[in-house]
PDB file of C-alpha atoms and ligand atoms in Angstrom:
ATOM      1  CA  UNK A   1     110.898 154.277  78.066  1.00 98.00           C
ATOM      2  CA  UNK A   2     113.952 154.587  75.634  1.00 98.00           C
ATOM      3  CA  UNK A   3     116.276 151.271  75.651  1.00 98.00           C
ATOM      4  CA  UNK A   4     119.441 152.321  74.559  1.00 98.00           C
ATOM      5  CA  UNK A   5     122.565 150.079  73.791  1.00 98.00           C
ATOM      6  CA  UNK A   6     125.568 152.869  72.757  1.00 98.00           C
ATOM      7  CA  UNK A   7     127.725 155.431  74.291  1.00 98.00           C
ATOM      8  CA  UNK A   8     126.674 157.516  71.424  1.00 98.00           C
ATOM      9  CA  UNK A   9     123.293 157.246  72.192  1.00 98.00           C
ATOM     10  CA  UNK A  10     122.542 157.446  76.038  1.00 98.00           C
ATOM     11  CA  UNK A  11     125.346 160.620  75.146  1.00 98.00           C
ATOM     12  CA  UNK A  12     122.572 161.884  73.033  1.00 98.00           C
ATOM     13  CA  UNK A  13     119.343 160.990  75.503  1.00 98.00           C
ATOM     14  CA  UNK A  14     121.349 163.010  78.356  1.00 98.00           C
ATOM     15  CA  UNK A  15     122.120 166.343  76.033  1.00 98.00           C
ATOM     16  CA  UNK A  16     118.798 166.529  75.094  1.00 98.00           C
ATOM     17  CA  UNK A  17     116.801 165.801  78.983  1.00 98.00           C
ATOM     18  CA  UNK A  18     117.119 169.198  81.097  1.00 97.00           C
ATOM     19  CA  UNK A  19     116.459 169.057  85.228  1.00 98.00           C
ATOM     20  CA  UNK A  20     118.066 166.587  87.258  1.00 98.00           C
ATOM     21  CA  UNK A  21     118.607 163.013  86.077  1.00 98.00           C
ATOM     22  CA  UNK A  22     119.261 159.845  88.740  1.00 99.00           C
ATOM     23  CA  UNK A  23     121.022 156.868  87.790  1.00 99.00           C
ATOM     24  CA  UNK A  24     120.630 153.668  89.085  1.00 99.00           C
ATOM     25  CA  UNK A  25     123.880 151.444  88.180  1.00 98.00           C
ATOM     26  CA  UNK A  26     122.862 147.755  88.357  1.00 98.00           C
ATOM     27  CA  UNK A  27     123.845 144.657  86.466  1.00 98.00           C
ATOM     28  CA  UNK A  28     120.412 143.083  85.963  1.00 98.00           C
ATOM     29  CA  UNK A  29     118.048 140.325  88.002  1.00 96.00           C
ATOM     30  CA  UNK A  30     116.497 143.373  89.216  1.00 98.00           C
ATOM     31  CA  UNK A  31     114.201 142.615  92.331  1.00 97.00           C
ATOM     32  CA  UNK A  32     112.499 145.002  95.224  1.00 98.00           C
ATOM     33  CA  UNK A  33     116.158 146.230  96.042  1.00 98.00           C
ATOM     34  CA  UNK A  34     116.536 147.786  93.090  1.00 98.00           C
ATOM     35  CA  UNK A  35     113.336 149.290  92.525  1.00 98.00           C
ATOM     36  CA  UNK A  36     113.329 150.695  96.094  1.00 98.00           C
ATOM     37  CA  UNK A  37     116.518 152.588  94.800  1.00 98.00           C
ATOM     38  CA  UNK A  38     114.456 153.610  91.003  1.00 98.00           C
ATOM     39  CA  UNK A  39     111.891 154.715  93.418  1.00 98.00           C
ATOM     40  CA  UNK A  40     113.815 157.010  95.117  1.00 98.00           C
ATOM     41  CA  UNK A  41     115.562 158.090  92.238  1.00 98.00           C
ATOM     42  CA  UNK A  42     111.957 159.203  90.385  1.00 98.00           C
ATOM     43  CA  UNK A  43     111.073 161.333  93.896  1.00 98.00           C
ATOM     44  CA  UNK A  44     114.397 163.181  93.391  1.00 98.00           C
ATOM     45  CA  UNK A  45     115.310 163.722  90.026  1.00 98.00           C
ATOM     46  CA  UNK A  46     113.487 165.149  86.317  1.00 98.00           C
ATOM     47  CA  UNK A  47     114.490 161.908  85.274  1.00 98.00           C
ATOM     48  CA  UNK A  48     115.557 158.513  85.678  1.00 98.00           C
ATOM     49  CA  UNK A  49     118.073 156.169  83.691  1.00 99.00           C
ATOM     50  CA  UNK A  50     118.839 152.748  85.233  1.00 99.00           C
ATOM     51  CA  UNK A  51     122.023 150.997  83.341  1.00 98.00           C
ATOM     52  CA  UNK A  52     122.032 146.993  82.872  1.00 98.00           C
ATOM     53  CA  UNK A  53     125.569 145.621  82.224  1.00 98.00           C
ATOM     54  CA  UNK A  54     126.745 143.052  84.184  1.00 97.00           C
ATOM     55  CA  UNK A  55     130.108 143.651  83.991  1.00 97.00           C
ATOM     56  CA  UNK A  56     132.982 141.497  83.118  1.00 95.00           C
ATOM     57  CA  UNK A  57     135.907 143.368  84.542  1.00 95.00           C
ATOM     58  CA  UNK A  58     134.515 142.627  88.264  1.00 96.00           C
ATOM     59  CA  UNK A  59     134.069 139.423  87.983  1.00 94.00           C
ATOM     60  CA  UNK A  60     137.022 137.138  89.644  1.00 88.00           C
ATOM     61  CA  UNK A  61     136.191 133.721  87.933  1.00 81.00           C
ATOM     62  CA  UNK A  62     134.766 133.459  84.651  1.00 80.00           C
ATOM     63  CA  UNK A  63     131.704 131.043  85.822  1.00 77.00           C
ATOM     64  CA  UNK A  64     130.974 133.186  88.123  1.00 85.00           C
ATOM     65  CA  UNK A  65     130.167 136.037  85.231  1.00 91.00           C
ATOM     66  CA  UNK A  66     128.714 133.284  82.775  1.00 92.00           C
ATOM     67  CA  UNK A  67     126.293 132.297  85.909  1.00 90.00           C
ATOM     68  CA  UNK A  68     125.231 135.488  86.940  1.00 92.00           C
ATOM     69  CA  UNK A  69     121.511 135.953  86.128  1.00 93.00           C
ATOM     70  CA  UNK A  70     119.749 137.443  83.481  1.00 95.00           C
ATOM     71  CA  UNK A  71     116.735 138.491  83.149  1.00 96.00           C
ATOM     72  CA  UNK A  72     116.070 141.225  80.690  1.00 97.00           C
ATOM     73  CA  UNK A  73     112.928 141.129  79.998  1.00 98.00           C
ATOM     74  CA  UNK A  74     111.426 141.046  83.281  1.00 98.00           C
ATOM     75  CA  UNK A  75     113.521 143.824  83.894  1.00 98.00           C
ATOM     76  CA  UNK A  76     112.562 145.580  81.149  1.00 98.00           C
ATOM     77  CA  UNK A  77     108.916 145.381  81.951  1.00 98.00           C
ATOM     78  CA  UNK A  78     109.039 145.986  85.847  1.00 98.00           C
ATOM     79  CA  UNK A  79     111.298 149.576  84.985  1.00 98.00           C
ATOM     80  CA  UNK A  80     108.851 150.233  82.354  1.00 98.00           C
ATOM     81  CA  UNK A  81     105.992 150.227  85.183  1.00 98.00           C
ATOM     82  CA  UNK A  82     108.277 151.756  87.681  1.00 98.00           C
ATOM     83  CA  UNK A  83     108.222 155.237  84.990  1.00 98.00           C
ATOM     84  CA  UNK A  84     112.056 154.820  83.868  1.00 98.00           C
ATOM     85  CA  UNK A  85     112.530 157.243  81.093  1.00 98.00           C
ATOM     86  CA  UNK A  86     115.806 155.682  79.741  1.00 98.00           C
ATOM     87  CA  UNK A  87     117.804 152.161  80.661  1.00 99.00           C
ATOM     88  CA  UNK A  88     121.563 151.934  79.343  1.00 99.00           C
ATOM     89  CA  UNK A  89     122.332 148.339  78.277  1.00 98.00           C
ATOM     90  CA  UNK A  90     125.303 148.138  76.567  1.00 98.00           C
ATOM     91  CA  UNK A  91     127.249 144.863  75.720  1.00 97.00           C
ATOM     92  CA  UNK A  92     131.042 144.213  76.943  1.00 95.00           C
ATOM     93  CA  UNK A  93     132.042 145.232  73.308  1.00 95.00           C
ATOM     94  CA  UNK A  94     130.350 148.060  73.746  1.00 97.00           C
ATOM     95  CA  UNK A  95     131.272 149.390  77.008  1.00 97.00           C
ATOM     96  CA  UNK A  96     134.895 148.124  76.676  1.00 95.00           C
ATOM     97  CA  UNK A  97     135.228 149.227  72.810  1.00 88.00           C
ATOM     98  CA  UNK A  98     138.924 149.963  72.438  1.00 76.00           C
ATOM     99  CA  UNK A  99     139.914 147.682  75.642  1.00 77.00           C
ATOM    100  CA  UNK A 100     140.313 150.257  78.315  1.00 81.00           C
ATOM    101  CA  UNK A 101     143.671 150.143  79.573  1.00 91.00           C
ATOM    102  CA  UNK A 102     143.046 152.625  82.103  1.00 94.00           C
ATOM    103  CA  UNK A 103     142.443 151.409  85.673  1.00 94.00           C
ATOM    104  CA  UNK A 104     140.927 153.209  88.642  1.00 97.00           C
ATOM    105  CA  UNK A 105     142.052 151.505  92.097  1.00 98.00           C
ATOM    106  CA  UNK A 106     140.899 152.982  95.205  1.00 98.00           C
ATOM    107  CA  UNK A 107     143.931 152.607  97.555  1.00 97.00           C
ATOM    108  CA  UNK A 108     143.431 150.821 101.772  1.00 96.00           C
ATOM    109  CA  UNK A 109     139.570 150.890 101.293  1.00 98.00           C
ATOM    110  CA  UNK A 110     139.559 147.843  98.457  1.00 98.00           C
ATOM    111  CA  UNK A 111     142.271 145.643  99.804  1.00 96.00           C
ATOM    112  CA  UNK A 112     140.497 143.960 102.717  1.00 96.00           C
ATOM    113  CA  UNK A 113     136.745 142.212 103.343  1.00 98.00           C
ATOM    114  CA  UNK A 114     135.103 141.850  99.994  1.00 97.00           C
ATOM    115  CA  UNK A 115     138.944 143.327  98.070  1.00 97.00           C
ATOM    116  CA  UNK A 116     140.536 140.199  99.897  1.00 96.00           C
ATOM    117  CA  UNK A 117     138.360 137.086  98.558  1.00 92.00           C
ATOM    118  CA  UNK A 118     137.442 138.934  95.525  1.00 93.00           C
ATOM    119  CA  UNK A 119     141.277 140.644  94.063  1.00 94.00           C
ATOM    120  CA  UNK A 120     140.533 143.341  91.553  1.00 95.00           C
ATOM    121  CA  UNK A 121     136.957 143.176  91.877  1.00 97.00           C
ATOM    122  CA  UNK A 122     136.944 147.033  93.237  1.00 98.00           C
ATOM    123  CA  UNK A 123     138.925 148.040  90.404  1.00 98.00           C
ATOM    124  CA  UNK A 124     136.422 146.671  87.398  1.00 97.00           C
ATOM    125  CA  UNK A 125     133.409 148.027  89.677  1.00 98.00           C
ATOM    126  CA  UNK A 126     135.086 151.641  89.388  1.00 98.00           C
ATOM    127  CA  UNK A 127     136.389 151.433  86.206  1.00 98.00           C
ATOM    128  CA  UNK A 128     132.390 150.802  84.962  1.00 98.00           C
ATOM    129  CA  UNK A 129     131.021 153.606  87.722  1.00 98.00           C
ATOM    130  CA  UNK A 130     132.940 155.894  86.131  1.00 98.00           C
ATOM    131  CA  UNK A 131     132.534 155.157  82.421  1.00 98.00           C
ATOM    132  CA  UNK A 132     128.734 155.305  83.103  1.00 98.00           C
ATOM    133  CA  UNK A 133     128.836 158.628  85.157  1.00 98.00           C
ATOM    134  CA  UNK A 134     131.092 159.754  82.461  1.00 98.00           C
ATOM    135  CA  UNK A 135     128.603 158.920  80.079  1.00 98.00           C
ATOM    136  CA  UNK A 136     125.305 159.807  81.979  1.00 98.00           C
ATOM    137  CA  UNK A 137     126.223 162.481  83.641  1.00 98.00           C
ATOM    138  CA  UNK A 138     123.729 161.765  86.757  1.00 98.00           C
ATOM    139  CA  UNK A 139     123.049 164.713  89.640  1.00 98.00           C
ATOM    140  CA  UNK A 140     122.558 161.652  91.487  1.00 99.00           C
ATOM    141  CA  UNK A 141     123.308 158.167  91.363  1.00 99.00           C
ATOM    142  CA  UNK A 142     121.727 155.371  94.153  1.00 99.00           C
ATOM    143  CA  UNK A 143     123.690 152.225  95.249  1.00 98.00           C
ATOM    144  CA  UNK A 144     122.148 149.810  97.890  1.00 98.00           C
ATOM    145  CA  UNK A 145     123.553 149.866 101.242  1.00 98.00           C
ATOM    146  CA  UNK A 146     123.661 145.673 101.145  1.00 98.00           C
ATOM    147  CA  UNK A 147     127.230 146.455  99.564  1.00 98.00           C
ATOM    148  CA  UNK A 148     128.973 149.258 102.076  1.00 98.00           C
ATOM    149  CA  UNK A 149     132.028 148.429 100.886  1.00 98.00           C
ATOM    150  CA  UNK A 150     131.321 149.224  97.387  1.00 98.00           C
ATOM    151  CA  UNK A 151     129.293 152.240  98.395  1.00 98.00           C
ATOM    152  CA  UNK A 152     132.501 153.576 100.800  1.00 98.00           C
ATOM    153  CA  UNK A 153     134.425 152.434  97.653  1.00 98.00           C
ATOM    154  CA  UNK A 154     132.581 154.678  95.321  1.00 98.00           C
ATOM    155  CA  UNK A 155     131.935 157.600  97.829  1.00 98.00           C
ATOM    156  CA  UNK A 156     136.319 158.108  97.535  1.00 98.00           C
ATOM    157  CA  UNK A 157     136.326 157.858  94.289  1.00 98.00           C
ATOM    158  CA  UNK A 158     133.902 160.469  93.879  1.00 98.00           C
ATOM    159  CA  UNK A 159     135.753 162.968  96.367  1.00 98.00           C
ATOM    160  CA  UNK A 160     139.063 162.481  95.092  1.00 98.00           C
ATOM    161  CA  UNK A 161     138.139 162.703  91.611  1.00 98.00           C
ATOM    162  CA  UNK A 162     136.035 165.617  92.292  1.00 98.00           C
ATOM    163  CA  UNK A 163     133.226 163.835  89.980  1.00 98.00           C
ATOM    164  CA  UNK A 164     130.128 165.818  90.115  1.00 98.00           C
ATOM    165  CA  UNK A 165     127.930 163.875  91.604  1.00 98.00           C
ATOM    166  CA  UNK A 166     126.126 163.191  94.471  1.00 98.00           C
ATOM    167  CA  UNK A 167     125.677 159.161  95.332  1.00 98.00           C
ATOM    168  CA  UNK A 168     123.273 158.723  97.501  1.00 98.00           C
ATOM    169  CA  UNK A 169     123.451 155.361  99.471  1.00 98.00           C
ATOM    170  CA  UNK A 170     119.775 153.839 100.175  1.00 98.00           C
ATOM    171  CA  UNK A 171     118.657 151.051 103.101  1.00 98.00           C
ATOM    172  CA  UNK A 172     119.219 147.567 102.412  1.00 98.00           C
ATOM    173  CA  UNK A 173     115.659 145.544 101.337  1.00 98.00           C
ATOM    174  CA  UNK A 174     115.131 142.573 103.287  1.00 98.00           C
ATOM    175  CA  UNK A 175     112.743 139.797 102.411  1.00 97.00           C
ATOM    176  CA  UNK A 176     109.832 138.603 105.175  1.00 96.00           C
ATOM    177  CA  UNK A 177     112.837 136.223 106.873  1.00 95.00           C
ATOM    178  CA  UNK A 178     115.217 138.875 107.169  1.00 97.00           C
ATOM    179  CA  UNK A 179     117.680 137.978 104.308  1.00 98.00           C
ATOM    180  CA  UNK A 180     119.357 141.023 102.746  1.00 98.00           C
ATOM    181  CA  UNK A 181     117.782 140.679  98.834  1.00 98.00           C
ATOM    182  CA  UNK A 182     120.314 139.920  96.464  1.00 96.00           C
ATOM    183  CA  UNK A 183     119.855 138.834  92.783  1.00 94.00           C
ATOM    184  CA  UNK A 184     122.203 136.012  93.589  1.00 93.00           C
ATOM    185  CA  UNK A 185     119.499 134.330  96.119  1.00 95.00           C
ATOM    186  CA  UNK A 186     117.502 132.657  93.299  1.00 92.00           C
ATOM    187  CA  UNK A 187     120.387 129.978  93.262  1.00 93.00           C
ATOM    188  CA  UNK A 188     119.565 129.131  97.322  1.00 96.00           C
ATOM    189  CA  UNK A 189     118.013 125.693  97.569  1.00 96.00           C
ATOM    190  CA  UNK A 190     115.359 125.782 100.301  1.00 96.00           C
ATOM    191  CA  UNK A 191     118.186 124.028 102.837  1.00 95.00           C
ATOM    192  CA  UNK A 192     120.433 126.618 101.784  1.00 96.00           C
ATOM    193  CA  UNK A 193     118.052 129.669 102.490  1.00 96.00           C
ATOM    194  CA  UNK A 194     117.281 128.131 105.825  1.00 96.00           C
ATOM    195  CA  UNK A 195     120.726 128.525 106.630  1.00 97.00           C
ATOM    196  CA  UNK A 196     121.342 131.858 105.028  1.00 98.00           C
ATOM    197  CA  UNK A 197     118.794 133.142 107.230  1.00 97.00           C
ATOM    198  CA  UNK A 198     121.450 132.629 110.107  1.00 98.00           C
ATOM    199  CA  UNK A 199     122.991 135.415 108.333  1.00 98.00           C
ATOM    200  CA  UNK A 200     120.514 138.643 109.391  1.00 98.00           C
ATOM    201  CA  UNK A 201     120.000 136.775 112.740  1.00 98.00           C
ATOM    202  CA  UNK A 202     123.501 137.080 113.342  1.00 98.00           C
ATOM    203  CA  UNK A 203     123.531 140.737 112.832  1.00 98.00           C
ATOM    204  CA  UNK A 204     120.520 140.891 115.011  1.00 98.00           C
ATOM    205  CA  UNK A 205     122.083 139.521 117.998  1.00 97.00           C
ATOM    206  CA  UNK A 206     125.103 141.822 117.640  1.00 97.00           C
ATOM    207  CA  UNK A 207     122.515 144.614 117.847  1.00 96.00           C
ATOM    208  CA  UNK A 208     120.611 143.765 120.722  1.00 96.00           C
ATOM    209  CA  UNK A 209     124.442 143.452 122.332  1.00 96.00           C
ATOM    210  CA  UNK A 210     125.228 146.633 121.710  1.00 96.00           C
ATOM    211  CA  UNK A 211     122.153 148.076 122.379  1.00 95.00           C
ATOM    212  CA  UNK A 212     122.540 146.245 125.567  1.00 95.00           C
ATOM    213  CA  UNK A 213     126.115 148.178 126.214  1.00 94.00           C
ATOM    214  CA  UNK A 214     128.342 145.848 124.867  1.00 93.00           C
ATOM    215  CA  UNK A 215     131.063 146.956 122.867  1.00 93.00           C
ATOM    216  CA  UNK A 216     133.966 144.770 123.246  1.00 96.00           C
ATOM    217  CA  UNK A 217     134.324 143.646 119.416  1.00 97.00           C
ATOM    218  CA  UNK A 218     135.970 140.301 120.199  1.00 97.00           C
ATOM    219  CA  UNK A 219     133.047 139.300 122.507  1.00 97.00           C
ATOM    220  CA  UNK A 220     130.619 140.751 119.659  1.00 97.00           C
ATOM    221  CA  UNK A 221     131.965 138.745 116.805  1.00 97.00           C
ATOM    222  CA  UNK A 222     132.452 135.524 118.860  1.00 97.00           C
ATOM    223  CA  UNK A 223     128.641 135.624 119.496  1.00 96.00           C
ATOM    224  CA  UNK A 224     128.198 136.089 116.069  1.00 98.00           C
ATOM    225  CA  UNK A 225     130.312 133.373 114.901  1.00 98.00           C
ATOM    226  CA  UNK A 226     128.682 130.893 117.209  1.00 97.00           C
ATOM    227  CA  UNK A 227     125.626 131.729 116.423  1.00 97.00           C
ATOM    228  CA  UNK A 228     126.683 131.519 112.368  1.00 98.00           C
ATOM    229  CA  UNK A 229     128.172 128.150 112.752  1.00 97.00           C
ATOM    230  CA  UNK A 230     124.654 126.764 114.010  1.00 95.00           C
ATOM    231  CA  UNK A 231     123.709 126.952 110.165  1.00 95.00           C
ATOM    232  CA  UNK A 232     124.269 124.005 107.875  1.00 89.00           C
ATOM    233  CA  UNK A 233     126.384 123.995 104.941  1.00 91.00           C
ATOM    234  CA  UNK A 234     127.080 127.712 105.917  1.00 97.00           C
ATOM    235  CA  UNK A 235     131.103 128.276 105.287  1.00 97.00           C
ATOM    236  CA  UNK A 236     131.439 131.844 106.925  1.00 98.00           C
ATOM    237  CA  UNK A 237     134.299 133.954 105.219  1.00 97.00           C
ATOM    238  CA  UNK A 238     134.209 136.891 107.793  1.00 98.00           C
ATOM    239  CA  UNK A 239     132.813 138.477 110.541  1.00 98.00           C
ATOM    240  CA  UNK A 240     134.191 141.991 110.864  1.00 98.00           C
ATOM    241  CA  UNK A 241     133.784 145.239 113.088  1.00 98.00           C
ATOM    242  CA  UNK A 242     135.548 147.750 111.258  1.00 98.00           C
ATOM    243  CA  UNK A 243     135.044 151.965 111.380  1.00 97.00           C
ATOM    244  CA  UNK A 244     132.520 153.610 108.942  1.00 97.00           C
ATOM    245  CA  UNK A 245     135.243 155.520 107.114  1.00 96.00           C
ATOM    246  CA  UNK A 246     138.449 153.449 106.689  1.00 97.00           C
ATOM    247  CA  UNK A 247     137.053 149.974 107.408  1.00 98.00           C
ATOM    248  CA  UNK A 248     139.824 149.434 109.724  1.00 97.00           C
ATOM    249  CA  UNK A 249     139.007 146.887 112.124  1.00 97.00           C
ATOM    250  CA  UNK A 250     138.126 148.212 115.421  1.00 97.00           C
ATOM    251  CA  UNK A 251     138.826 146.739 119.136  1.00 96.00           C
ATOM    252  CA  UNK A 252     135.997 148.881 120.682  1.00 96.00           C
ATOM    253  CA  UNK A 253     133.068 149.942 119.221  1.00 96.00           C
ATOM    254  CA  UNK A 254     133.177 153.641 120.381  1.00 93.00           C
ATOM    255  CA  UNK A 255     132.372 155.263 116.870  1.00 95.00           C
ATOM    256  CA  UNK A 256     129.837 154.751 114.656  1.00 95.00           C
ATOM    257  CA  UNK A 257     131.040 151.147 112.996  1.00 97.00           C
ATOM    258  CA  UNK A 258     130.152 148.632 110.324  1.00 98.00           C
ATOM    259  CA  UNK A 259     129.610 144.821 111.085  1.00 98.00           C
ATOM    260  CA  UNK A 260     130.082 142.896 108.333  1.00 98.00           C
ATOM    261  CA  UNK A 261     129.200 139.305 106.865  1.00 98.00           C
ATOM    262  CA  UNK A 262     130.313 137.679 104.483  1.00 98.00           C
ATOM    263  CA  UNK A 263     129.508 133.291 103.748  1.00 98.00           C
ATOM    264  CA  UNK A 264     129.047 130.682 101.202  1.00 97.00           C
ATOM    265  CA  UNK A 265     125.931 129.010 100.533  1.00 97.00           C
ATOM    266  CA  UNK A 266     125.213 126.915  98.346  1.00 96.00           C
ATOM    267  CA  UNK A 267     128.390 128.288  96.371  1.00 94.00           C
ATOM    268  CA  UNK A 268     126.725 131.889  96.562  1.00 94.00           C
ATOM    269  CA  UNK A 269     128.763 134.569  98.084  1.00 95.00           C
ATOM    270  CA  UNK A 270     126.169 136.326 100.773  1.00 97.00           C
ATOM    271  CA  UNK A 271     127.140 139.167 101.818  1.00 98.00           C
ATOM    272  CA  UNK A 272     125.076 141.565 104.850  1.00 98.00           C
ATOM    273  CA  UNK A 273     126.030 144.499 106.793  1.00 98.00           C
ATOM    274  CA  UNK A 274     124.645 146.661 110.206  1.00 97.00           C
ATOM    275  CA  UNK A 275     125.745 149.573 111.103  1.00 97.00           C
ATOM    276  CA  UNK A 276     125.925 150.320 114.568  1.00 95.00           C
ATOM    277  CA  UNK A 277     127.235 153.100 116.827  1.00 88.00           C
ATOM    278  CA  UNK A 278     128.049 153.175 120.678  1.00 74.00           C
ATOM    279  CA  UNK A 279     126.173 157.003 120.883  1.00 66.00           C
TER     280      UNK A 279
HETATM  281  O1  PAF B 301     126.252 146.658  92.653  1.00 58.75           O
HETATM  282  C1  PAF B 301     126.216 146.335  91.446  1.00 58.75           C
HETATM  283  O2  PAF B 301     125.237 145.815  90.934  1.00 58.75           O
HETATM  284  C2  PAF B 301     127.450 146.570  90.598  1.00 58.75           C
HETATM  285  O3  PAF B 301     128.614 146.416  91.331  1.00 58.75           O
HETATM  286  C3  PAF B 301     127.440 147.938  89.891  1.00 58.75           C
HETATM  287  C4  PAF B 301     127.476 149.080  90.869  1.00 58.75           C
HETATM  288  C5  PAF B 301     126.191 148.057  89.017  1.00 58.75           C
HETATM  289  C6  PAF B 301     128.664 148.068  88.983  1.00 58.75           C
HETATM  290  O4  PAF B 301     128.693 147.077  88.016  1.00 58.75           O
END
C-alpha cells in the first residue's frame, strides 16, 4: 500500500494504474462504515485509493476541526488489511497550496437541513470532492448513505459539471443498538449513547407508520418528535420529511421521501436518515 502526501504524486500513482480505480473520500477515524464502502470499492474496481484529509474548509467552528478525531495509524493499518493499493493524505497546505479562491456552491439543495445549522459547510465539502476527483480521477467514488444530503449534494455536482464519474452511494452501517456509525460517536458518554439511541428508534417508528399506511407527514414527525424528546440531554435540531430529489419538504408522503434527523448529544452533531416511499 503506497501512502502518498502530494498532488504530484497520487497524479503520478493514477497515470501509471490501468483498469478501474474507486475512491473512497473520507476524513479519517475510519470505522466499519468506511470499510464497508473500501469493501465495495475492491469488488468493483482494478484498484482502490481511499483519501484522509479532514478538511478545513467544511468545518463551521474552528474547535470543531481541531476536535475532530484522528487516528492515522489505526487507519493506516486497518486499509492496509482491507488490500488498499494507495491512500491520499495530504495536509491543508497541501491540498489548499495557492489558497483556492474558487468556490463550488450547489444552489436550493445546500441551503436547508444540514446547509442551515452548518453555513458553507456544502461549499468546502465540494470544493475538496472535486479537487480529489480532479486529482484521482476515480471510475467510481463511494460516500455513505448516513449523509444523504451530502450524497444528493455531490450527485448535482457531478451532473451539472458533467464530471466523469460515477458515485455510488452505499447503506448506512449501524452498530448492534441501531445507531448510524459515525467517527464522531467516540465522544458519546455512556448517558449520552443511551439517548442517541432514541435517534434510529425514532426512524423506526416512522417506518412501521408508514408501512402501516400512514402518510400524513405532520402526524409522522410529531410521533417522531415525541418519541425523540423521551431522550435525556437530547436537543433535537430537526425532524424532516422532504422528497428524494430536491429535499423540499413534503405534506404527504406519496413519493419516494427522505426522513431526516438531526440532534445534539453530548455537543456531537448526530445526524440519521430513512428513506421511505408510499409504493
Ligand atoms: O463525509 C466525509 O467524510 C467528508 O465530508 C468528505 C466526503 C470526505 C469530504 O471531506
Amino acid at each position: 500500500m503506497q501512502v502518498i502526501r502530494t498532488r504530484r504524486d497520487i497524479r503520478n500513482w493514477r497515470s501509471e494504474v490501468s483498469g478501474w480505480v474507486g475512491l473512497v473520500p473520507t476524513m479519517g477515524a475510519l470505522h466499519a462504515g468506511h470499510m464497508s464502502l473500501v469493501d465495495v470499492a475492491g469488488q468493483e474496481n482494478d484498484h482502490i485509493c481511499v483519501s484522509i484529509f479532514v478538511n478545513p474548509r467544511q468545518f463551521g467552528s474552528k474547535s470543531d476541526f481541531a476536535t475532530y478525531p484522528r487516528t492515522t495509524d489505526e487507519d493506516l493499518s486497518m486499509l492496509q488489511d482491507a488490500g488498499v493499493d494507495a491512500v491520499f493524505m495530504p495536509d491543508a497546505g497541501e491540498m489548499y497550496a495557492g489558497s483556492a479562491r474558487t468556490s463550488i456552491h450547489v444552489a436550493d439543495l445546500t441551503d436547508r437541513l444540514e446547509g442551515a445549522s452548518r453555513p458553507g459547510h456544502f461549499d468546502g465539502v465540494c470544493l475538496v470532492v472535486s479537487k480529489l476527483f480532479n486529482l484521482v480521477q476515480p471510475d467510481h467514488a463511494y460516500f455513505g448513505w448516513k449523509d444523504a444530503q451530502q450524497v444528493r449534494v455531490i450527485q448535482q455536482m457531478v451532473d451539472d459539471l458533467d464530471m466523469p464519474v460515477q458515485i455510488r452511494p452505499m447503506p448506512t452501517v449501524r452498530d448492534d443498538d441501531g445507531l448510524a456509525l459515525s467517527s464522531r460517536n467516540c465522544g458519546l458518554t455512556i448517558s449520552g449513547r443511551e439517548s442517541a439511541r432514541h435517534i434510529p428508534a425514532a426512524l423506526e417508528l416512522v417506518e412501521q407508520a408508514v408501512r402501516n399506511g400512514e402518510f400524513s407527514v405532520d402526524l409522522i414527525r410529531r410521533r417522531a418528535i415525541e418519541h425523540l424528546s423521551g431522550a435525556e440531554d437530547l436537543e433535537v435540531d430537526y425532524v424532516q420529511i422532504v422528497d428524494l430529489e430536491s429535499l423540499q419538504p413534503l405534506d404527504r408522503i406519496d413519493r419516494p421521501a427522505l426522513v431526516l434527523i438531526a440532534a445534539i448529544c453530548d455537543d456531537i452533531r448526530l445526524i440519521d436518515n430513512l428513506l421511505v416511499s408510499s409504493v
